[in-house]
Every structure is written in structure tokens, then in C-alpha cells.
PDB file of C-alpha atoms in Angstrom:
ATOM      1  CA  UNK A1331     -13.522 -85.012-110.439  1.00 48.00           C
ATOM      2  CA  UNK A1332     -15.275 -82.183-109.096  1.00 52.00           C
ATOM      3  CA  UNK A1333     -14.729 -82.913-105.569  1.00 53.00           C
ATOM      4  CA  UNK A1334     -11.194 -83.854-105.905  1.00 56.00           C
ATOM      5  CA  UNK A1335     -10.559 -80.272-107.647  1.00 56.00           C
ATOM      6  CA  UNK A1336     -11.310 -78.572-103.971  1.00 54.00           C
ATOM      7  CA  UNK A1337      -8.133 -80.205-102.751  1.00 56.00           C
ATOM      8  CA  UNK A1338      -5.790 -79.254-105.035  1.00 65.00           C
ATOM      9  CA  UNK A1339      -4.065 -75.649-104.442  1.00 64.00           C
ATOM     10  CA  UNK A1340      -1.100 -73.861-105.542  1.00 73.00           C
ATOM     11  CA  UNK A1341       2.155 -73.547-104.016  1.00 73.00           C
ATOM     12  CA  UNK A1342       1.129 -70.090-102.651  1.00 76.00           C
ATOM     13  CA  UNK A1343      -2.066 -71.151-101.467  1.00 73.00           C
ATOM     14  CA  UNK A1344      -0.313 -74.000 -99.785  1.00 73.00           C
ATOM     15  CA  UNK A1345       2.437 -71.691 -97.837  1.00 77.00           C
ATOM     16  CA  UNK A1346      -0.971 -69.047 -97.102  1.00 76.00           C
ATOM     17  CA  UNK A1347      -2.756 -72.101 -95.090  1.00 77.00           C
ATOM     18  CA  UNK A1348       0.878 -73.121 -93.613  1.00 77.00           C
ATOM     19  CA  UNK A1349       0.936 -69.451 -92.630  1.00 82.00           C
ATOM     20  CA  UNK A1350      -2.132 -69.722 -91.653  1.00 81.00           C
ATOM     21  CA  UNK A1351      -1.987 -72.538 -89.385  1.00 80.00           C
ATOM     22  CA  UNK A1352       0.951 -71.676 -87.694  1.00 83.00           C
ATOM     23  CA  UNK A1353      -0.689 -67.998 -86.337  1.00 83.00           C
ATOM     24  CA  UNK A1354      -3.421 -70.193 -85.046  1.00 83.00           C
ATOM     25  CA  UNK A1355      -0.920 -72.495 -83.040  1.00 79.00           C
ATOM     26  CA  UNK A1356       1.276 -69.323 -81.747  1.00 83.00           C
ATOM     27  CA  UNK A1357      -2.028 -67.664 -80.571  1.00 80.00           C
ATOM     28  CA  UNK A1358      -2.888 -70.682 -78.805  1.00 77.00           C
ATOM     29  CA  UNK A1359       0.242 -70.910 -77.060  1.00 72.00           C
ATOM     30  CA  UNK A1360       0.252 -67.189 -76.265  1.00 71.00           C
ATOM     31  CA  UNK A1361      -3.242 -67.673 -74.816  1.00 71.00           C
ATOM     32  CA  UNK A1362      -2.326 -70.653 -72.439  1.00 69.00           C
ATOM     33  CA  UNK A1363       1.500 -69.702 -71.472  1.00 66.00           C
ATOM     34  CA  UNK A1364       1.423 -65.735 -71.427  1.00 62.00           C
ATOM     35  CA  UNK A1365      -2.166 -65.104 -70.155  1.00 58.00           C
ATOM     36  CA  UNK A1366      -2.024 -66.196 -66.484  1.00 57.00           C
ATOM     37  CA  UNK A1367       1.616 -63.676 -66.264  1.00 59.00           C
ATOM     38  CA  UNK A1368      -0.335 -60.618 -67.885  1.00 54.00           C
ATOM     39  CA  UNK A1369      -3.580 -61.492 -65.189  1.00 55.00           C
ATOM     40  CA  UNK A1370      -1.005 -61.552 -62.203  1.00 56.00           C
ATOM     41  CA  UNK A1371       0.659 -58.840 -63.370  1.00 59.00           C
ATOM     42  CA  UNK A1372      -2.568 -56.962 -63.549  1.00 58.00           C
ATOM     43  CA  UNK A1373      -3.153 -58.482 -59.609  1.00 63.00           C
ATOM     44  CA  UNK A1374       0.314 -57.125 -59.173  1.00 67.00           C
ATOM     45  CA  UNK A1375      -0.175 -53.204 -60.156  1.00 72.00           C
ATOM     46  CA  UNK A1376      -3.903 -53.469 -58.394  1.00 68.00           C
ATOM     47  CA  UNK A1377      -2.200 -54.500 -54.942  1.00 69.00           C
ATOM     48  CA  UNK A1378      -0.027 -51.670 -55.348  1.00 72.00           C
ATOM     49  CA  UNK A1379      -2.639 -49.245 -56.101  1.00 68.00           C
ATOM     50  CA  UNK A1380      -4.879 -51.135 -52.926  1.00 70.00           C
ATOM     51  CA  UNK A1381      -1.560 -50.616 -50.614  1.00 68.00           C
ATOM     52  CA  UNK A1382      -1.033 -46.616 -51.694  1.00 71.00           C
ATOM     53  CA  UNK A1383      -4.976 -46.370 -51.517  1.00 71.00           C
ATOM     54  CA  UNK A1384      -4.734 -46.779 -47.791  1.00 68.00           C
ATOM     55  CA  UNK A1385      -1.674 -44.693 -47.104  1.00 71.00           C
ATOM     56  CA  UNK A1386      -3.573 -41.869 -48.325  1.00 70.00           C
ATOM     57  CA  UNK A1387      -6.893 -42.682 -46.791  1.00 69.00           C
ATOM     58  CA  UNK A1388      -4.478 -42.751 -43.527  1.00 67.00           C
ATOM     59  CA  UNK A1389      -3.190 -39.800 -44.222  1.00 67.00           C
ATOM     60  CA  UNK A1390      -6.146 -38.358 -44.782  1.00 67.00           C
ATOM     61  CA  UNK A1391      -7.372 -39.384 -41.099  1.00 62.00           C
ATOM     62  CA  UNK A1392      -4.291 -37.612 -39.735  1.00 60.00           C
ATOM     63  CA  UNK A1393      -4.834 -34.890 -41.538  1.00 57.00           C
ATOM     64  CA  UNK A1394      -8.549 -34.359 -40.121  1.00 60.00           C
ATOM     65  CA  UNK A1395      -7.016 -35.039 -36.626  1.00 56.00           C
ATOM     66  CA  UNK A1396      -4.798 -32.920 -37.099  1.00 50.00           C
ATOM     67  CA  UNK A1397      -4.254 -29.991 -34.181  1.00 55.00           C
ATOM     68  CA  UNK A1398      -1.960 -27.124 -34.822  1.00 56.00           C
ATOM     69  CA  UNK A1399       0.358 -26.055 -32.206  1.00 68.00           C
ATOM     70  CA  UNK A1400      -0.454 -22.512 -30.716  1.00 71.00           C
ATOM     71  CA  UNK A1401       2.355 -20.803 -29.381  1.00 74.00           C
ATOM     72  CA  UNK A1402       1.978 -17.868 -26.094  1.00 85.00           C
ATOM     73  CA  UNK A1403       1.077 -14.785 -27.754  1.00 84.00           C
ATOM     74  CA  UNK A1404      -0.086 -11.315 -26.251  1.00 88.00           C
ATOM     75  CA  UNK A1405      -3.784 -10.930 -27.956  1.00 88.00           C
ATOM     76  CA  UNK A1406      -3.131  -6.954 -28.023  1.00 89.00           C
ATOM     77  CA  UNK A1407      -1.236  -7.573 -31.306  1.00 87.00           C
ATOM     78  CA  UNK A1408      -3.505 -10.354 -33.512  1.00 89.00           C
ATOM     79  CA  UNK A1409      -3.468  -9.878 -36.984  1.00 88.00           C
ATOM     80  CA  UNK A1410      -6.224 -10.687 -39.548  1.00 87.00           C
ATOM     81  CA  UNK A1411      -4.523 -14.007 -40.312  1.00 86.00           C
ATOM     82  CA  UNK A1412      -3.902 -14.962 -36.997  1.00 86.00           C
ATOM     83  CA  UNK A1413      -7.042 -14.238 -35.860  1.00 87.00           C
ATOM     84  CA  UNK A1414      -8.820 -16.431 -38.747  1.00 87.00           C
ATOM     85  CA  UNK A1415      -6.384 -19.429 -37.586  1.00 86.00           C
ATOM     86  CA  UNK A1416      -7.769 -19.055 -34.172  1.00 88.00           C
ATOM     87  CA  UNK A1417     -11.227 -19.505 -35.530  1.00 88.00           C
ATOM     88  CA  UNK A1418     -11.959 -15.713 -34.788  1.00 91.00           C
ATOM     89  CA  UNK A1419     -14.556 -14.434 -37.366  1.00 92.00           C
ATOM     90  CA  UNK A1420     -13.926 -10.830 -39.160  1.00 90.00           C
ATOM     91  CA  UNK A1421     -16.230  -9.008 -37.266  1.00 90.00           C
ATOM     92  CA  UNK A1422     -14.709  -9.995 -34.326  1.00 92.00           C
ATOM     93  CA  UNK A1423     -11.131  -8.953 -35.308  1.00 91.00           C
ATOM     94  CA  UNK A1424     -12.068  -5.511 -36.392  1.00 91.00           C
ATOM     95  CA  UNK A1425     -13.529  -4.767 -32.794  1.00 91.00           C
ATOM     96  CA  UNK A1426     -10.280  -5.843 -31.345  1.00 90.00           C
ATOM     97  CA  UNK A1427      -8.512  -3.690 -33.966  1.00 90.00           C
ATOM     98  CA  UNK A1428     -10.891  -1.040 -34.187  1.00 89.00           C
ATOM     99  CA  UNK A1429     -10.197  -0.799 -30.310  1.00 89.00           C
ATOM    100  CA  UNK A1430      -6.612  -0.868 -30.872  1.00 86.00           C
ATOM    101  CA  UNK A1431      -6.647   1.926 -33.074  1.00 86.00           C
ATOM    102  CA  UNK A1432      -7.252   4.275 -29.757  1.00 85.00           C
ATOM    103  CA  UNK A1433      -3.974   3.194 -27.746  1.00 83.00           C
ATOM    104  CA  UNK A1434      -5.485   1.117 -25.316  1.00 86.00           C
ATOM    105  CA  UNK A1435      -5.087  -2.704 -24.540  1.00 86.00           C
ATOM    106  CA  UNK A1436      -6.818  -5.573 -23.295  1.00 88.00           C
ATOM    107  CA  UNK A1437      -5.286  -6.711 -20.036  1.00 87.00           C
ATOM    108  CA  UNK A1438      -6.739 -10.457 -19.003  1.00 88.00           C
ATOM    109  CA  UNK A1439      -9.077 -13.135 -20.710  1.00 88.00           C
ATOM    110  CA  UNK A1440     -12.170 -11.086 -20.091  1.00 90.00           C
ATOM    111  CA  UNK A1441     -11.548  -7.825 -21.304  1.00 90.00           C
ATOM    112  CA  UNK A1442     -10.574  -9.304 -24.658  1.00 91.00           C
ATOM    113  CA  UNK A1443     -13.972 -10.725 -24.639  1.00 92.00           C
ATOM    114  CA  UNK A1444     -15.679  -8.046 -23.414  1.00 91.00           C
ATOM    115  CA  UNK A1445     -14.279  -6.100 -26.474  1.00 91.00           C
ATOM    116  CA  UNK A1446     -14.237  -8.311 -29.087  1.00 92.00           C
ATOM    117  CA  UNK A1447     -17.261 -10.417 -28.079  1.00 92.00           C
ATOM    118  CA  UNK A1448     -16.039 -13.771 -28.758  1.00 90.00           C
ATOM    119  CA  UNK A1449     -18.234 -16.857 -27.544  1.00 90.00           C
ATOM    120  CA  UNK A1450     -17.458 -19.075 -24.192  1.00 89.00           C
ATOM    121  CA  UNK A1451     -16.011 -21.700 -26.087  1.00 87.00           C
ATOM    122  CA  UNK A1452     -13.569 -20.093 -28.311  1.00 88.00           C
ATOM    123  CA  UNK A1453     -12.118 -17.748 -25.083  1.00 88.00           C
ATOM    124  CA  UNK A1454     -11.840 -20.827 -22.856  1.00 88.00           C
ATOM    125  CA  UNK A1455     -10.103 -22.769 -26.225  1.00 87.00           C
ATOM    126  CA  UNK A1456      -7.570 -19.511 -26.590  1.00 89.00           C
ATOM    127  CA  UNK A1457      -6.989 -17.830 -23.394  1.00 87.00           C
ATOM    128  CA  UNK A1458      -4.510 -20.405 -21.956  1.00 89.00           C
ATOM    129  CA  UNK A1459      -2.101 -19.228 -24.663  1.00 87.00           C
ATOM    130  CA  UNK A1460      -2.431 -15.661 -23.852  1.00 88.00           C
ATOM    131  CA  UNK A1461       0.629 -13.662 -22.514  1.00 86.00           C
ATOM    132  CA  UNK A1462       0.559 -10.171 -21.094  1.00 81.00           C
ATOM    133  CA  UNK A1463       3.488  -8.316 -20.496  1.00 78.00           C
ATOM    134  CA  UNK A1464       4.746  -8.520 -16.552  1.00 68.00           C
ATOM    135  CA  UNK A1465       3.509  -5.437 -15.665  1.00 62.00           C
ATOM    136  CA  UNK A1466       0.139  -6.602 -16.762  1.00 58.00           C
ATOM    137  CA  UNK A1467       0.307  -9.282 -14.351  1.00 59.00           C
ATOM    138  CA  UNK A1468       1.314  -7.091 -11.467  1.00 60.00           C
ATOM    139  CA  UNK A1469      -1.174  -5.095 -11.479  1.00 59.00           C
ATOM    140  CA  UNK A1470      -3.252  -8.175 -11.174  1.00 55.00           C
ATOM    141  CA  UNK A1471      -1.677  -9.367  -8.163  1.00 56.00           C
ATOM    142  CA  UNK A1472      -2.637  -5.721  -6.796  1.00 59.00           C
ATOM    143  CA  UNK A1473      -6.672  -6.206  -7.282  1.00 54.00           C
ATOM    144  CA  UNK A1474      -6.464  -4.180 -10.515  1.00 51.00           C
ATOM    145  CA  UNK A1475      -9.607  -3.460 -11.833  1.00 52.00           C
ATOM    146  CA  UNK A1476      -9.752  -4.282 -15.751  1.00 50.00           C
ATOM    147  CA  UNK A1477     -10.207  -0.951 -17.878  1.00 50.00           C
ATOM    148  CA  UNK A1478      -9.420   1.092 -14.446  1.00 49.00           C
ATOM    149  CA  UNK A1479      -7.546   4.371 -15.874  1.00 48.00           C
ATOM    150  CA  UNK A1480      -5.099   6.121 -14.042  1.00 53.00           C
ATOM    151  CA  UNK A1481      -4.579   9.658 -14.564  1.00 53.00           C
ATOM    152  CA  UNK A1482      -1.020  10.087 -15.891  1.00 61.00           C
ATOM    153  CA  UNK A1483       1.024  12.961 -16.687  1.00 75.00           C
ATOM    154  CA  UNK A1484       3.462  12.271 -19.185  1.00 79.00           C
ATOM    155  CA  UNK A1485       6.511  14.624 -19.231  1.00 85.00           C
ATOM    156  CA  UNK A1486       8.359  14.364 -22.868  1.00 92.00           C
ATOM    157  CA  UNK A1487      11.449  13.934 -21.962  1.00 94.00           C
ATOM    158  CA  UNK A1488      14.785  14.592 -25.016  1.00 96.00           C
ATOM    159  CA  UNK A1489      15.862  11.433 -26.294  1.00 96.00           C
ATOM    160  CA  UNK A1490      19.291  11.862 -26.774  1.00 96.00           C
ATOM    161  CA  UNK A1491      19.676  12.020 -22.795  1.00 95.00           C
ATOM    162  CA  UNK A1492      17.482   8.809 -22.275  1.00 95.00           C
ATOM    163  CA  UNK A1493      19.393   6.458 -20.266  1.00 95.00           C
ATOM    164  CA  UNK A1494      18.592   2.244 -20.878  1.00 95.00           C
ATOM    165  CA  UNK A1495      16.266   2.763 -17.853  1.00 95.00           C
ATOM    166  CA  UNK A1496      14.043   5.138 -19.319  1.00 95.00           C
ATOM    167  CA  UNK A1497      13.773   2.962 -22.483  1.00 95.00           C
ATOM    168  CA  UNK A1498      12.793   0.062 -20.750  1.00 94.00           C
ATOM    169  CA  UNK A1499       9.972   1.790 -19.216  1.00 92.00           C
ATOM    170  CA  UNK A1500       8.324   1.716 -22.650  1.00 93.00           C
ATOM    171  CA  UNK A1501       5.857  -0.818 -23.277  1.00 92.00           C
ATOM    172  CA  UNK A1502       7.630  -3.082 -25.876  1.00 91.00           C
ATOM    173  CA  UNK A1503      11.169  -1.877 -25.234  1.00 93.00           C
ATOM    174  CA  UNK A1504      13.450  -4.795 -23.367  1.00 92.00           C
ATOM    175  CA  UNK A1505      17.430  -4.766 -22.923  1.00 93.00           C
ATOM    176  CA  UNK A1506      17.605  -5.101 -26.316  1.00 93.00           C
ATOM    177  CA  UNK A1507      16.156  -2.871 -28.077  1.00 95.00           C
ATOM    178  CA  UNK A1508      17.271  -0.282 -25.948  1.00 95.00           C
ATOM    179  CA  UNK A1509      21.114  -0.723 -26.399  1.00 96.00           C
ATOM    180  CA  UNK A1510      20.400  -1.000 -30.156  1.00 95.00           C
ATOM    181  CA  UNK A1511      18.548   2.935 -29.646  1.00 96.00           C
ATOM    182  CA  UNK A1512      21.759   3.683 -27.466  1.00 96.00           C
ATOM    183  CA  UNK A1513      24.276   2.294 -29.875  1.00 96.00           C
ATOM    184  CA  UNK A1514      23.190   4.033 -33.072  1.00 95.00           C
ATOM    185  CA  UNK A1515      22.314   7.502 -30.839  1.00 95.00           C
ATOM    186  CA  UNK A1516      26.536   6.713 -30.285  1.00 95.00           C
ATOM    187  CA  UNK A1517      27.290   5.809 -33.819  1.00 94.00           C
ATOM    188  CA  UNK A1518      25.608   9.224 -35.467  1.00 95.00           C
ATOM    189  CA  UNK A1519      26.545  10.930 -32.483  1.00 95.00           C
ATOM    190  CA  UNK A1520      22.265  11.757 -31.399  1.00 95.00           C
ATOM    191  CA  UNK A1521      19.410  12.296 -33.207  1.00 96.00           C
ATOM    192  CA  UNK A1522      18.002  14.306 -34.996  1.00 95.00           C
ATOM    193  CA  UNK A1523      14.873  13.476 -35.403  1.00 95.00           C
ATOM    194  CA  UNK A1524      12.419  10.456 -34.158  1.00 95.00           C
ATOM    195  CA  UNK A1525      11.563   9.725 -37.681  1.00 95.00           C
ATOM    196  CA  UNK A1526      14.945   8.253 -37.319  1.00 96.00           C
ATOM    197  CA  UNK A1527      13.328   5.366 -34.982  1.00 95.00           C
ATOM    198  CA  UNK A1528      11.927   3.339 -38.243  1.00 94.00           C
ATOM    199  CA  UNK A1529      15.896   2.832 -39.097  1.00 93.00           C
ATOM    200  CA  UNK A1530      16.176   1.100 -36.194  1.00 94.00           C
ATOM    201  CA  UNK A1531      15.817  -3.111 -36.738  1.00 92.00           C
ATOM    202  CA  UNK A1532      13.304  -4.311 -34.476  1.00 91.00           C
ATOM    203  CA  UNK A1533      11.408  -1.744 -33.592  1.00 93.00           C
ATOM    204  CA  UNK A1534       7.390  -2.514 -34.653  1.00 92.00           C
ATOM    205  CA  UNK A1535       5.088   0.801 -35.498  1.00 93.00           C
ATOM    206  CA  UNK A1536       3.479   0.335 -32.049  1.00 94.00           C
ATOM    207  CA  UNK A1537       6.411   0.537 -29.810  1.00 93.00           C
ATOM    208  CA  UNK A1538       7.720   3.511 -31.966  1.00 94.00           C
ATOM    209  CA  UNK A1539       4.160   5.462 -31.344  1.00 94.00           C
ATOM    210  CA  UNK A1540       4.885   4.416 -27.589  1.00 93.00           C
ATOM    211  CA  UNK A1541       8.018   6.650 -27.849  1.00 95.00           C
ATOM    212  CA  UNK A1542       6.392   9.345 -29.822  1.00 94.00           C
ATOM    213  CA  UNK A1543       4.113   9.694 -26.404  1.00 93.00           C
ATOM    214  CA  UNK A1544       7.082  10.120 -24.412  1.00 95.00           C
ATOM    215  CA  UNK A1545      10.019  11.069 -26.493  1.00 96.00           C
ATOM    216  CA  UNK A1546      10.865  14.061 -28.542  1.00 95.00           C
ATOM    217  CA  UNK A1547      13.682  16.204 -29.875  1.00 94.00           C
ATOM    218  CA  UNK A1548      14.197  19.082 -27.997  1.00 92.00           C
ATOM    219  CA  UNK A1549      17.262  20.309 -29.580  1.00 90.00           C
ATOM    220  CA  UNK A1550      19.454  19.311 -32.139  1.00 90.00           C
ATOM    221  CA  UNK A1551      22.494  17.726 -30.630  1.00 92.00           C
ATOM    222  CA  UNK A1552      26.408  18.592 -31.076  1.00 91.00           C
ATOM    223  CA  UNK A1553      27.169  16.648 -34.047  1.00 91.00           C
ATOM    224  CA  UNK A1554      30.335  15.880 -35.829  1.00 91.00           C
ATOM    225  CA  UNK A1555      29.594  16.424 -39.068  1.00 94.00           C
ATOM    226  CA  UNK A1556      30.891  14.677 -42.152  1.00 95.00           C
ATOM    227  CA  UNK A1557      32.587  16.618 -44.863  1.00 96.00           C
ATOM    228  CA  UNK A1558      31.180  15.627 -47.948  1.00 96.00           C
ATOM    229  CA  UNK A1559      33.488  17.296 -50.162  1.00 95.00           C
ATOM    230  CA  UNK A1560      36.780  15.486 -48.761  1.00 95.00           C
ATOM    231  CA  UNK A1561      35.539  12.481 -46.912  1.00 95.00           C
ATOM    232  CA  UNK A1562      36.987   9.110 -48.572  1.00 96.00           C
ATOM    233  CA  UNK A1563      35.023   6.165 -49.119  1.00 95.00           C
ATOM    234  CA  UNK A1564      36.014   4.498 -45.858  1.00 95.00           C
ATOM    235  CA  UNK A1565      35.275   7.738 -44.105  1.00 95.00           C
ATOM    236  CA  UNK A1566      31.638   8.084 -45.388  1.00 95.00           C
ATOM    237  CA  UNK A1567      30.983   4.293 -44.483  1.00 95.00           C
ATOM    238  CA  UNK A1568      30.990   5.303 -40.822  1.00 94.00           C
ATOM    239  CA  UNK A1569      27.923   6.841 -41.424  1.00 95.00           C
ATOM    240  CA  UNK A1570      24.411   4.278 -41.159  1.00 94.00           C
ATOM    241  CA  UNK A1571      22.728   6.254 -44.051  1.00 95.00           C
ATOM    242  CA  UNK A1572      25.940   5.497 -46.282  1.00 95.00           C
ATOM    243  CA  UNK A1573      26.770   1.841 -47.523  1.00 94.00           C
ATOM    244  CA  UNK A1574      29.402   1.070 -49.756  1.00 95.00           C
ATOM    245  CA  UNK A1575      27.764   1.566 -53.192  1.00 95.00           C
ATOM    246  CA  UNK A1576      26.619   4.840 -51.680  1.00 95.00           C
ATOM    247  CA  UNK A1577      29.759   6.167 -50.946  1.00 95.00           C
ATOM    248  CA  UNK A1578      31.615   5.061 -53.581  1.00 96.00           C
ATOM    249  CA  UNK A1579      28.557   6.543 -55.791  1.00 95.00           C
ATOM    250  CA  UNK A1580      29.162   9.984 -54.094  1.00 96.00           C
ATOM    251  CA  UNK A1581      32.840  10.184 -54.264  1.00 95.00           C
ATOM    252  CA  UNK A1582      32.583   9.018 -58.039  1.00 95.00           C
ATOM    253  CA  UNK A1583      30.315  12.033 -58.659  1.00 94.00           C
ATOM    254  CA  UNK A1584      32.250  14.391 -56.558  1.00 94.00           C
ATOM    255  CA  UNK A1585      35.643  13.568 -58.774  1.00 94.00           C
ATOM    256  CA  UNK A1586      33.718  13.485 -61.781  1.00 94.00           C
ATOM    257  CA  UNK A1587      31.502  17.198 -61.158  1.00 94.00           C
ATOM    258  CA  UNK A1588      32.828  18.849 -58.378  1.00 93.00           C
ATOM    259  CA  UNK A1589      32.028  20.023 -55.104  1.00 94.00           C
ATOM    260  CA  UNK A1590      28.546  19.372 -53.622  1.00 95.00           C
ATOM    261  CA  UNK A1591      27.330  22.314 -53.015  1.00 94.00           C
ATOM    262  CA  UNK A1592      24.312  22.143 -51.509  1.00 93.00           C
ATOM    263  CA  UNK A1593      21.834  19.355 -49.892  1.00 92.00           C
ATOM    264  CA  UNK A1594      20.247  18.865 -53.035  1.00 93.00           C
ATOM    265  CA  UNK A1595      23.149  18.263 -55.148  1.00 94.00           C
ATOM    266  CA  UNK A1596      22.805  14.557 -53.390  1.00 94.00           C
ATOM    267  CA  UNK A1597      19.889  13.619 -55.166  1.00 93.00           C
ATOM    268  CA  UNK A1598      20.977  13.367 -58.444  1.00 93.00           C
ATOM    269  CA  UNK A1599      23.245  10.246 -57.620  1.00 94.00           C
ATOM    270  CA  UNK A1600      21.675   7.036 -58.027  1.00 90.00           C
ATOM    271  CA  UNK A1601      19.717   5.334 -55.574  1.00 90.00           C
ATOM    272  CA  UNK A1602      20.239   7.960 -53.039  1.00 94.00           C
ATOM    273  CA  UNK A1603      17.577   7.761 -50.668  1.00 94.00           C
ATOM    274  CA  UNK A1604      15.412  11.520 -51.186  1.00 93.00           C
ATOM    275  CA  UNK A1605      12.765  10.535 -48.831  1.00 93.00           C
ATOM    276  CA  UNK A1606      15.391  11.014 -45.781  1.00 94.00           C
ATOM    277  CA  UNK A1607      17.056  13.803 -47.025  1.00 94.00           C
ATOM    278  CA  UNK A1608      16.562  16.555 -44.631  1.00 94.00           C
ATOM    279  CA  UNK A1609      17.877  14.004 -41.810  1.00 94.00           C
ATOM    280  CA  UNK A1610      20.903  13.161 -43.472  1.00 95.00           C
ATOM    281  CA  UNK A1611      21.590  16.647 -44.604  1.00 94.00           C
ATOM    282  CA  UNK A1612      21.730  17.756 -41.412  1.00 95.00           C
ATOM    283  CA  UNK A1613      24.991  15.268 -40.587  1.00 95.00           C
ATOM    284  CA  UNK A1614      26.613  16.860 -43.238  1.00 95.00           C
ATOM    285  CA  UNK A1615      29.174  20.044 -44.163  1.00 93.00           C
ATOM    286  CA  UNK A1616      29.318  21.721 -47.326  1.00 91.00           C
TER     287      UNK A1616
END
């Protein structure tokens, strides 16, 4: 009677062992029909990971073959970045610039290591991409001697009567740059100053200390100057110092305050530019 009395259960103890049962038989199933597709879809995302795995380590290889390209370039004018990317170190670069600093240049392979004192290895790696000017390499084909100095007398000549030849004779002045000199000496009608250079696009510091050495203003030139007081918007265009929200700045202030008077009267427009003042005042009539 005892015995028997472990075999009988209620109805919800019966539908808790059904319940039971039938977890057991879905687990099984699960564990027999689902478990190989989860393993080869684990094999699956590891492939993938094995396949990108050697992409990088290939790029990686390229990357540590990698060469960069080095372009022709005249030495006389490395910067601290280019320098570093030629494998210079810093000392090295501030003798070349340090040496730079009193106007003269290196003029072949061995004179930039002779100043900046560069091994064997890194001058025969760099020189083949050095390029010096053609003048440079005519005085080569003469026997010039490197660091030879020529005494020179250098007579300043006024550079609103520079022709294009005289231009070109400067060391970093081409065609180029000297019709763009000659075109805005004919748009302001000459200058007035060689400050008046650095508005110039394309013209580096060095080439405009070049024409500081040979350059000057002697006198000012016969300019037709710009009546500020009655010249339209249009009319005050003309002029390089002047864009449109300039001019249209100083004929607002005009209507709305009078006359100009004076130079300074300018500065108290907007985004005039003060630091070049006393150039442009001198293009303008009161």
C-alpha cells in the first residue's frame, strides 16, 4: 500500500512531469539538429576573421615596404618637415638654415654636405633629387669653384622702370612672376612702396628680400589718384586694396557721415585694413 502510494499523483503533478518530459525531448532535439549549424556557423565567422587576418598582415608588409616618392627639389629651401622626411636629423637642418639665414646658398651635392654635415649614405640617397637653378649649373660647366665669391656691385635700380628682363635676373623670378609685378605696377599705376611686393601672389619672403637687394623706390610715381569722396562703388573696385564689401562699406559711410576728410577717417569702417594704410592713402584725394 505504501509502495503503490508513490505512483499516484495529482492532475497537476501529472501535467508538471508531462511538462517536464517534453523540455527534456526538445533539448535533445535542439542538441542533435541545431548544434552542428551553430559549430559551422562559428567555423563560418572564424574563416572570415582568418581571411581579413591576412589582408591586414599583407598590408602590413606593404606598408613596411613601402618607399615614398621624392620629387626634384632645390635643397636651398628645405623646411623642418621636409628635412625630417628625408631622414635629416635637427641638428643638421639648423646648420643648413642657420647658413641660410646669411643670404648665401649651397650650389652642388657637396657643399650641402660640407655645410650641413650629413653622412655618405644619406647625400648619395638624396642628391639625385636635387635641382639647382640653371645658372647654378652653368657656372658648373665653367669650372666654378663651390663657395668661390665674386665681388659684385649692385646698383639699386627704381622699380617702377624695371623692364621683364631685369626681373628675371632675380634669383626666383621666372616669366611669371614678373608680368604679375608688371601687371599690378599697370593696374595702380607704380608703386609706392616695396612693402607692396607681399600683395603680390606668388612671391615667397626669399625672392622678395632678393628684390629688396636690388630694388627700391626712388620716387613716388605720377599716380592717378582716386577720389574718395565721389568715386562710386564700381569706380573704387578698380583699385587692388578695394574689394566689393570694401567699397560698398566706404560709400555707405560716406552717404551716411560725410566727406572723408582725412587718411584716418578710413579706419573707422569695418574691416578696413590699418596695417597698409599709409600705402593706400597715398592713392587717394581728399
Amino acid at each position: 500500500m505504501k509502495l503503490k502510494s508513490y505512483f499516484q499523483y495529482s492532475k497537476s503533478q501529472r501535467s508538471g512531469i508531462f511538462l517536464l518530459v517534453l523540455l527534456c525531448v526538445i533539448c535533445q532535439f535542439a542538441f542533435f539538429y541545431l548544434g552542428p549549424t551553430i559549430e559551422n556557423s562559428k567555423d563560418s565567422e572564424k574563416q572570415k576573421w582568418i581571411s581579413l587576418q591576412s589582408k591586414v598582415d599583407s598590408l602590413k608588409v606593404e606598408k613596411q615596404n613601402y618607399v615614398p616618392k621624392i620629387y626634384p627639389f632645390n635643397p636651398n629651401f628645405i623646411t623642418d618637415y621636409k628635412g625630417s622626411k628625408l631622414g635629416m636629423s635637427v641638428a643638421e637642418i639648423d646648420r643648413l638654415l642657420n647658413f641660410r639665414k646669411t643670404n648665401q646658398y649651397v650650389n652642388s651635392a657637396l657643399e650641402f654636405q660640407k655645410v650641413t654635415q650629413v653622412s655618405d649614405s644619406l647625400l648619395s640617397a638624396i642628391s639625385p633629387y636635387f635641382k639647382f637653378p640653371d645658372w647654378v649649373n652653368k657656372r658648373k660647366a665653367n669650372n666654378y669653384k663651390p663657395f668661390e665669391k665674386k665681388t659684385e656691385k649692385i646698383v639699386l635700380k627704381d622699380i617702377n622702370i624695371a623692364t621683364k628682363e631685369d626681373l628675371i635676373k632675380v634669383y626666383g623670378i621666372g616669366p611669371a612672376l614678373s608680368d604679375r609685378i608688371l601687371k599690378q605696377k599697370g593696374i595702380l599705376g607704380g608703386f609706392v612702396s616695396l612693402k607692396q611686393m607681399d600683395d603680390i601672389w606668388g612671391l615667397s619672403p626669399e625672392v622678395i628680400e632678393n628684390l629688396n637687394k636690388y630694388f627700391i623706390v626712388t620716387a613716388l610715381p605720377r599716380i592717378k589718384k582716386i577720389d574718395i569722396n565721389n568715386a562710386s562703388i564700381k569706380e573704387l573696385m578698380l583699385f587692388p586694396y578695394f574689394k566689393y564689401a570694401l567699397a560698398k562699406s566706404i560709400v555707405t559711410y560716406r552717404s551716411m557721415n560725410g566727406d572723408f576728410k582725412n587718411s584716418e577717417d578710413l579706419t573707422k569702417i569695418n574691416d578696413f585694413p590699418s596695417e597698409k594704410l599709409d600705402i593706400i592713402s597715398l592713392y587717394l584725394e581728399f
